[in-house]
PDB file of C-alpha atoms and ligand atoms in Angstrom:
ATOM      1  CA  MET S   1      -9.138  13.118   5.320  1.00  0.00           C
ATOM      2  CA  PHE S   2      -6.091  11.411   6.785  1.00  0.00           C
ATOM      3  CA  ASP S   3      -5.879  11.990  10.551  1.00  0.00           C
ATOM      4  CA  LEU S   4      -2.550  11.609  12.297  1.00  0.00           C
ATOM      5  CA  ASN S   5      -4.402  11.508  15.612  1.00  0.00           C
ATOM      6  CA  CYS S   6      -7.020   8.964  14.602  1.00  0.00           C
ATOM      7  CA  THR S   7      -8.000   6.670  17.490  1.00  0.00           C
ATOM      8  CA  ALA S   8     -10.976   4.999  15.801  1.00  0.00           C
ATOM      9  CA  CYS S   9      -9.640   1.468  16.455  1.00  0.00           C
ATOM     10  CA  PRO S  10      -9.107   1.034  20.229  1.00  0.00           C
ATOM     11  CA  ARG S  11      -6.866  -2.043  19.897  1.00  0.00           C
ATOM     12  CA  LEU S  12      -4.598  -0.254  17.412  1.00  0.00           C
ATOM     13  CA  SER S  13      -4.402   3.059  19.248  1.00  0.00           C
ATOM     14  CA  ASP S  14      -3.639   1.254  22.537  1.00  0.00           C
ATOM     15  CA  PHE S  15      -0.954  -0.735  20.768  1.00  0.00           C
ATOM     16  CA  LEU S  16       0.593   2.441  19.343  1.00  0.00           C
ATOM     17  CA  ILE S  17       0.762   3.940  22.841  1.00  0.00           C
ATOM     18  CA  GLU S  18       2.785   0.890  23.949  1.00  0.00           C
ATOM     19  CA  VAL S  19       5.009   1.119  20.879  1.00  0.00           C
ATOM     20  CA  ARG S  20       5.671   4.845  21.472  1.00  0.00           C
ATOM     21  CA  GLU S  21       6.703   4.076  25.057  1.00  0.00           C
ATOM     22  CA  LYS S  22       9.109   1.401  23.909  1.00  0.00           C
ATOM     23  CA  TYR S  23      10.478   3.190  20.829  1.00  0.00           C
ATOM     24  CA  ALA S  24      10.428   6.906  21.582  1.00  0.00           C
ATOM     25  CA  ASP S  25      11.967   7.899  18.234  1.00  0.00           C
ATOM     26  CA  TYR S  26       9.454   5.972  16.093  1.00  0.00           C
ATOM     27  CA  HIS S  27       6.647   7.687  14.177  1.00  0.00           C
ATOM     28  CA  ALA S  28       4.196   5.223  15.813  1.00  0.00           C
ATOM     29  CA  ARG S  29       1.027   6.955  14.557  1.00  0.00           C
ATOM     30  CA  PRO S  30      -1.211   6.358  11.551  1.00  0.00           C
ATOM     31  CA  VAL S  31       1.095   6.406   8.500  1.00  0.00           C
ATOM     32  CA  PRO S  32       0.010   8.880   5.793  1.00  0.00           C
ATOM     33  CA  PRO S  33       0.040   8.023   2.101  1.00  0.00           C
ATOM     34  CA  VAL S  34       3.058   9.233   0.109  1.00  0.00           C
ATOM     35  CA  GLY S  35       3.340  10.536  -3.449  1.00  0.00           C
ATOM     36  CA  VAL S  36       1.576  12.788  -5.899  1.00  0.00           C
ATOM     37  CA  LYS S  37      -1.893  14.167  -5.203  1.00  0.00           C
ATOM     38  CA  ASN S  38      -3.703  13.003  -8.340  1.00  0.00           C
ATOM     39  CA  PRO S  39      -1.865   9.783  -9.162  1.00  0.00           C
ATOM     40  CA  LYS S  40      -2.101   7.666 -12.268  1.00  0.00           C
ATOM     41  CA  LEU S  41      -0.967   4.761 -10.128  1.00  0.00           C
ATOM     42  CA  LEU S  42      -2.259   4.180  -6.603  1.00  0.00           C
ATOM     43  CA  ILE S  43      -0.509   1.329  -4.818  1.00  0.00           C
ATOM     44  CA  VAL S  44      -2.398  -0.127  -1.876  1.00  0.00           C
ATOM     45  CA  GLY S  45      -0.449  -2.158   0.663  1.00  0.00           C
ATOM     46  CA  LEU S  46      -1.671  -3.791   3.851  1.00  0.00           C
ATOM     47  CA  ALA S  47      -0.394  -1.980   6.951  1.00  0.00           C
ATOM     48  CA  PRO S  48       2.826  -0.483   8.350  1.00  0.00           C
ATOM     49  CA  GLY S  49       5.475  -2.826   9.739  1.00  0.00           C
ATOM     50  CA  LEU S  50       6.788  -2.247  13.289  1.00  0.00           C
ATOM     51  CA  HIS S  51      10.358  -1.295  12.423  1.00  0.00           C
ATOM     52  CA  GLY S  52       9.555  -0.034   8.930  1.00  0.00           C
ATOM     53  CA  ALA S  53       6.720   2.296   7.953  1.00  0.00           C
ATOM     54  CA  ASN S  54       5.614   2.552  11.590  1.00  0.00           C
ATOM     55  CA  ALA S  55       9.098   3.755  12.540  1.00  0.00           C
ATOM     56  CA  THR S  56       9.801   6.041   9.577  1.00  0.00           C
ATOM     57  CA  GLY S  57       6.294   7.372   8.895  1.00  0.00           C
ATOM     58  CA  ARG S  58       6.287   6.522   5.171  1.00  0.00           C
ATOM     59  CA  PRO S  59       4.583   3.428   3.656  1.00  0.00           C
ATOM     60  CA  PHE S  60       6.934   0.521   2.943  1.00  0.00           C
ATOM     61  CA  THR S  61       9.950   2.520   4.165  1.00  0.00           C
ATOM     62  CA  GLY S  62      12.316   0.489   6.297  1.00  0.00           C
ATOM     63  CA  ASP S  63      10.137  -2.578   5.746  1.00  0.00           C
ATOM     64  CA  HIS S  64      11.591  -5.562   3.892  1.00  0.00           C
ATOM     65  CA  ALA S  65       8.601  -5.415   1.550  1.00  0.00           C
ATOM     66  CA  GLY S  66       9.685  -1.939   0.496  1.00  0.00           C
ATOM     67  CA  ILE S  67      13.039  -3.033  -0.907  1.00  0.00           C
ATOM     68  CA  ILE S  68      11.648  -4.677  -4.025  1.00  0.00           C
ATOM     69  CA  LEU S  69       8.735  -2.231  -4.282  1.00  0.00           C
ATOM     70  CA  TYR S  70      10.897   0.900  -4.431  1.00  0.00           C
ATOM     71  CA  GLU S  71      13.345  -0.860  -6.775  1.00  0.00           C
ATOM     72  CA  MET S  72      10.497  -1.612  -9.182  1.00  0.00           C
ATOM     73  CA  LEU S  73       9.081   1.898  -8.938  1.00  0.00           C
ATOM     74  CA  TYR S  74      12.441   3.363  -9.924  1.00  0.00           C
ATOM     75  CA  LYS S  75      13.076   0.809 -12.650  1.00  0.00           C
ATOM     76  CA  HIS S  76       9.705   1.594 -14.249  1.00  0.00           C
ATOM     77  CA  GLY S  77       9.970   5.373 -14.039  1.00  0.00           C
ATOM     78  CA  PHE S  78       7.723   6.018 -11.060  1.00  0.00           C
ATOM     79  CA  SER S  79      10.389   7.582  -8.817  1.00  0.00           C
ATOM     80  CA  ASN S  80      13.745   9.351  -8.735  1.00  0.00           C
ATOM     81  CA  LYS S  81      15.604   6.733  -6.672  1.00  0.00           C
ATOM     82  CA  ASP S  82      15.522   3.021  -6.031  1.00  0.00           C
ATOM     83  CA  THR S  83      15.458   3.083  -2.234  1.00  0.00           C
ATOM     84  CA  SER S  84      13.294   4.659   0.433  1.00  0.00           C
ATOM     85  CA  THR S  85      14.959   4.905   3.801  1.00  0.00           C
ATOM     86  CA  ASP S  86      13.497   7.861   5.706  1.00  0.00           C
ATOM     87  CA  LEU S  87      11.468  11.032   5.287  1.00  0.00           C
ATOM     88  CA  LYS S  88      14.578  13.074   4.458  1.00  0.00           C
ATOM     89  CA  ASP S  89      16.050  10.836   1.756  1.00  0.00           C
ATOM     90  CA  GLY S  90      14.910  12.996  -1.185  1.00  0.00           C
ATOM     91  CA  LEU S  91      12.560  10.371  -2.639  1.00  0.00           C
ATOM     92  CA  LYS S  92      10.122  11.777  -5.182  1.00  0.00           C
ATOM     93  CA  LEU S  93       7.419   9.605  -6.621  1.00  0.00           C
ATOM     94  CA  LYS S  94       6.220  10.323 -10.182  1.00  0.00           C
ATOM     95  CA  TYR S  95       2.597   9.735 -11.227  1.00  0.00           C
ATOM     96  CA  CYS S  96       2.336   7.507  -8.195  1.00  0.00           C
ATOM     97  CA  ARG S  97       0.999   7.386  -4.657  1.00  0.00           C
ATOM     98  CA  ILE S  98       1.355   4.655  -2.055  1.00  0.00           C
ATOM     99  CA  THR S  99      -1.029   3.971   0.776  1.00  0.00           C
ATOM    100  CA  ASN S 100      -2.104   1.138   3.057  1.00  0.00           C
ATOM    101  CA  ALA S 101      -5.505  -0.473   3.616  1.00  0.00           C
ATOM    102  CA  VAL S 102      -4.855  -0.067   7.341  1.00  0.00           C
ATOM    103  CA  LYS S 103      -2.956   3.058   8.363  1.00  0.00           C
ATOM    104  CA  CYS S 104      -1.831   1.907  11.833  1.00  0.00           C
ATOM    105  CA  LEU S 105       0.593  -0.805  12.835  1.00  0.00           C
ATOM    106  CA  PRO S 106      -1.430  -3.888  13.825  1.00  0.00           C
ATOM    107  CA  PRO S 107      -0.178  -6.335  16.495  1.00  0.00           C
ATOM    108  CA  GLU S 108       1.594  -9.264  14.807  1.00  0.00           C
ATOM    109  CA  ASN S 109       1.059  -7.541  11.459  1.00  0.00           C
ATOM    110  CA  LYS S 110      -2.538  -8.775  11.464  1.00  0.00           C
ATOM    111  CA  PRO S 111      -5.357  -6.248  11.401  1.00  0.00           C
ATOM    112  CA  ILE S 112      -8.752  -7.648  12.368  1.00  0.00           C
ATOM    113  CA  GLY S 113     -11.873  -7.296  10.226  1.00  0.00           C
ATOM    114  CA  ASP S 114     -13.310  -4.390  12.228  1.00  0.00           C
ATOM    115  CA  GLU S 115     -10.082  -2.433  11.846  1.00  0.00           C
ATOM    116  CA  ILE S 116      -9.906  -3.026   8.106  1.00  0.00           C
ATOM    117  CA  ASN S 117     -13.518  -1.876   7.822  1.00  0.00           C
ATOM    118  CA  THR S 118     -13.093   1.186  10.031  1.00  0.00           C
ATOM    119  CA  CYS S 119     -10.008   2.310   8.147  1.00  0.00           C
ATOM    120  CA  ASN S 120     -11.827   1.825   4.830  1.00  0.00           C
ATOM    121  CA  SER S 121     -13.327   5.329   5.071  1.00  0.00           C
ATOM    122  CA  TYR S 122      -9.844   6.779   4.464  1.00  0.00           C
ATOM    123  CA  LEU S 123      -9.420   4.617   1.371  1.00  0.00           C
ATOM    124  CA  VAL S 124     -12.814   5.778   0.088  1.00  0.00           C
ATOM    125  CA  GLU S 125     -11.550   9.381   0.219  1.00  0.00           C
ATOM    126  CA  GLU S 126      -8.197   8.482  -1.338  1.00  0.00           C
ATOM    127  CA  LEU S 127      -9.860   6.694  -4.244  1.00  0.00           C
ATOM    128  CA  LYS S 128     -11.987   9.750  -5.010  1.00  0.00           C
ATOM    129  CA  VAL S 129      -9.018  11.894  -5.964  1.00  0.00           C
ATOM    130  CA  ILE S 130      -7.062   9.613  -8.252  1.00  0.00           C
ATOM    131  CA  ASP S 131      -6.767  10.157 -12.009  1.00  0.00           C
ATOM    132  CA  LYS S 132      -9.796   9.195 -14.133  1.00  0.00           C
ATOM    133  CA  LYS S 133      -7.778   6.506 -15.893  1.00  0.00           C
ATOM    134  CA  ALA S 134      -5.721   5.489 -12.898  1.00  0.00           C
ATOM    135  CA  VAL S 135      -4.543   2.015 -12.094  1.00  0.00           C
ATOM    136  CA  ILE S 136      -5.071   0.809  -8.552  1.00  0.00           C
ATOM    137  CA  LEU S 137      -2.421  -1.779  -7.784  1.00  0.00           C
ATOM    138  CA  CYS S 138      -3.542  -3.979  -4.898  1.00  0.00           C
ATOM    139  CA  LEU S 139      -0.792  -5.785  -3.033  1.00  0.00           C
ATOM    140  CA  GLY S 140      -2.359  -8.913  -1.606  1.00  0.00           C
ATOM    141  CA  LEU S 141      -5.835 -10.174  -0.869  1.00  0.00           C
ATOM    142  CA  ILE S 142      -6.630  -7.867   2.058  1.00  0.00           C
ATOM    143  CA  SER S 143      -5.798  -4.703   0.134  1.00  0.00           C
ATOM    144  CA  HIS S 144      -7.703  -6.004  -2.864  1.00  0.00           C
ATOM    145  CA  LYS S 145     -10.815  -6.610  -0.751  1.00  0.00           C
ATOM    146  CA  ALA S 146     -10.444  -3.232   0.938  1.00  0.00           C
ATOM    147  CA  VAL S 147     -10.300  -1.501  -2.459  1.00  0.00           C
ATOM    148  CA  ILE S 148     -13.347  -3.388  -3.769  1.00  0.00           C
ATOM    149  CA  LYS S 149     -15.255  -2.401  -0.626  1.00  0.00           C
ATOM    150  CA  ALA S 150     -14.109   1.230  -0.815  1.00  0.00           C
ATOM    151  CA  LEU S 151     -15.298   1.428  -4.426  1.00  0.00           C
ATOM    152  CA  GLY S 152     -18.684   0.012  -3.435  1.00  0.00           C
ATOM    153  CA  LEU S 153     -18.252  -3.029  -5.680  1.00  0.00           C
ATOM    154  CA  LYS S 154     -19.400  -6.590  -5.041  1.00  0.00           C
ATOM    155  CA  GLN S 155     -16.587  -8.818  -3.744  1.00  0.00           C
ATOM    156  CA  SER S 156     -17.849 -11.892  -5.621  1.00  0.00           C
ATOM    157  CA  ASP S 157     -17.645 -10.025  -8.951  1.00  0.00           C
ATOM    158  CA  TYR S 158     -13.970  -9.230  -8.377  1.00  0.00           C
ATOM    159  CA  PRO S 159     -12.036 -12.198  -6.962  1.00  0.00           C
ATOM    160  CA  PHE S 160      -8.364 -11.593  -6.151  1.00  0.00           C
ATOM    161  CA  LYS S 161      -5.946 -13.076  -8.671  1.00  0.00           C
ATOM    162  CA  HIS S 162      -2.244 -12.373  -9.041  1.00  0.00           C
ATOM    163  CA  GLY S 163      -1.921 -10.611 -12.400  1.00  0.00           C
ATOM    164  CA  GLY S 164      -5.680 -10.060 -12.548  1.00  0.00           C
ATOM    165  CA  ASN S 165      -6.726  -6.856 -14.312  1.00  0.00           C
ATOM    166  CA  TYR S 166     -10.229  -5.460 -13.890  1.00  0.00           C
ATOM    167  CA  SER S 167     -11.358  -2.531 -16.018  1.00  0.00           C
ATOM    168  CA  LEU S 168     -13.916  -0.504 -14.101  1.00  0.00           C
ATOM    169  CA  ASP S 169     -16.850   1.293 -15.726  1.00  0.00           C
ATOM    170  CA  ASP S 170     -15.423   4.685 -14.802  1.00  0.00           C
ATOM    171  CA  GLY S 171     -12.212   4.135 -16.828  1.00  0.00           C
ATOM    172  CA  ARG S 172     -10.001   3.100 -13.947  1.00  0.00           C
ATOM    173  CA  ALA S 173      -8.482  -0.346 -13.547  1.00  0.00           C
ATOM    174  CA  ILE S 174      -7.547  -2.628 -10.684  1.00  0.00           C
ATOM    175  CA  ILE S 175      -4.462  -4.792 -11.031  1.00  0.00           C
ATOM    176  CA  ASP S 176      -3.695  -7.417  -8.408  1.00  0.00           C
ATOM    177  CA  SER S 177      -0.357  -8.719  -7.233  1.00  0.00           C
ATOM    178  CA  TYR S 178       0.726 -10.990  -4.449  1.00  0.00           C
ATOM    179  CA  HIS S 179       2.034  -8.812  -1.648  1.00  0.00           C
ATOM    180  CA  CYS S 180       5.791  -8.203  -1.858  1.00  0.00           C
ATOM    181  CA  SER S 181       6.237  -9.298   1.782  1.00  0.00           C
ATOM    182  CA  ARG S 182       9.386 -10.955   3.025  1.00  0.00           C
ATOM    183  CA  TYR S 183       7.468 -14.232   3.362  1.00  0.00           C
ATOM    184  CA  ASN S 184       6.170 -14.145  -0.221  1.00  0.00           C
ATOM    185  CA  THR S 185       9.521 -13.205  -1.725  1.00  0.00           C
ATOM    186  CA  ASN S 186      11.491 -15.716   0.392  1.00  0.00           C
ATOM    187  CA  THR S 187       9.137 -18.546  -0.518  1.00  0.00           C
ATOM    188  CA  LYS S 188       9.149 -17.404  -4.178  1.00  0.00           C
ATOM    189  CA  ARG S 189       5.405 -17.046  -4.219  1.00  0.00           C
ATOM    190  CA  LEU S 190       6.327 -13.650  -5.642  1.00  0.00           C
ATOM    191  CA  THR S 191       9.607 -13.524  -7.557  1.00  0.00           C
ATOM    192  CA  GLU S 192      11.296 -10.410  -8.860  1.00  0.00           C
ATOM    193  CA  ALA S 193      10.402 -11.497 -12.395  1.00  0.00           C
ATOM    194  CA  MET S 194       6.734 -11.864 -11.440  1.00  0.00           C
ATOM    195  CA  PHE S 195       6.665  -8.458  -9.785  1.00  0.00           C
ATOM    196  CA  ASN S 196       8.439  -6.911 -12.759  1.00  0.00           C
ATOM    197  CA  LYS S 197       5.736  -8.329 -15.014  1.00  0.00           C
ATOM    198  CA  ILE S 198       3.086  -6.674 -12.860  1.00  0.00           C
ATOM    199  CA  PHE S 199       4.748  -3.293 -13.396  1.00  0.00           C
ATOM    200  CA  ILE S 200       4.953  -3.951 -17.146  1.00  0.00           C
ATOM    201  CA  GLN S 201       1.213  -4.660 -17.006  1.00  0.00           C
ATOM    202  CA  VAL S 202       0.611  -1.446 -15.040  1.00  0.00           C
ATOM    203  CA  LYS S 203       2.544   0.647 -17.576  1.00  0.00           C
ATOM    204  CA  ALA S 204       0.759  -0.982 -20.518  1.00  0.00           C
ATOM    205  CA  GLN S 205      -2.582  -0.202 -18.884  1.00  0.00           C
ATOM    206  CA  LEU S 206      -1.513   3.410 -18.300  1.00  0.00           C
ATOM    207  CA  LYS S 207      -0.025   3.651 -21.808  1.00  0.00           C
ATOM    208  CA  LEU S 208       3.246   4.862 -20.298  1.00  0.00           C
TER     209      LEU S 208
HETATM  210  N1  URA I   1       4.842  -1.709   4.957  1.00  0.00           N
HETATM  211  C1  URA I   1       3.767  -1.011   4.535  1.00  0.00           C
HETATM  212  O1  URA I   1       3.718   0.206   4.663  1.00  0.00           O
HETATM  213  N2  URA I   1       2.762  -1.711   3.983  1.00  0.00           N
HETATM  214  C2  URA I   1       2.787  -3.017   3.812  1.00  0.00           C
HETATM  215  O2  URA I   1       1.813  -3.568   3.273  1.00  0.00           O
HETATM  216  C3  URA I   1       3.912  -3.725   4.239  1.00  0.00           C
HETATM  217  C4  URA I   1       4.926  -3.049   4.806  1.00  0.00           C
END
């Protein structure tokens, strides 16, 4: 179960104490998943950004990466609005839930291996309650690996590939995308057209 007071990773909880001192009005705690309880689509990001999800308390909200993500969710019928700015903005996700592989803000946006592994127990629980035919959309290599680990699968059987689509034995599917980070979108590693195609793939898989 998600724990707002989790201090399992000493480096991250110490860092959050510093961040709370500096930015008193920031959420600056583990960021809970957002969206419906039994989603058809579970989106797994990496970790909250300092002035984004870490500040607002909602994944990808206030982060540059969230701009294109929430636009796509709206465009493809997974939400009631195309922006996510704060907890009181009236956003409602449909069929969809968004979480992060690492729930706490990591220094320099880089969680270390131990932190990704420790936080994996939350992902294990989150993956248990998704729809039987759900799609798990992994944003980037780290989230992909975290999902494979949380599902108890062998990493070498499931290499990360942008646009890759793995059907799992239990009826669920994993779809991979490059992360929609500022760096990836600025360098055009991930264009809007590419990300749009991923959502078309997701909807085709879900028969929506
Ligand atoms: N904000 C999040 O919540 N997750 C990411 O992966 C990036 C930004």
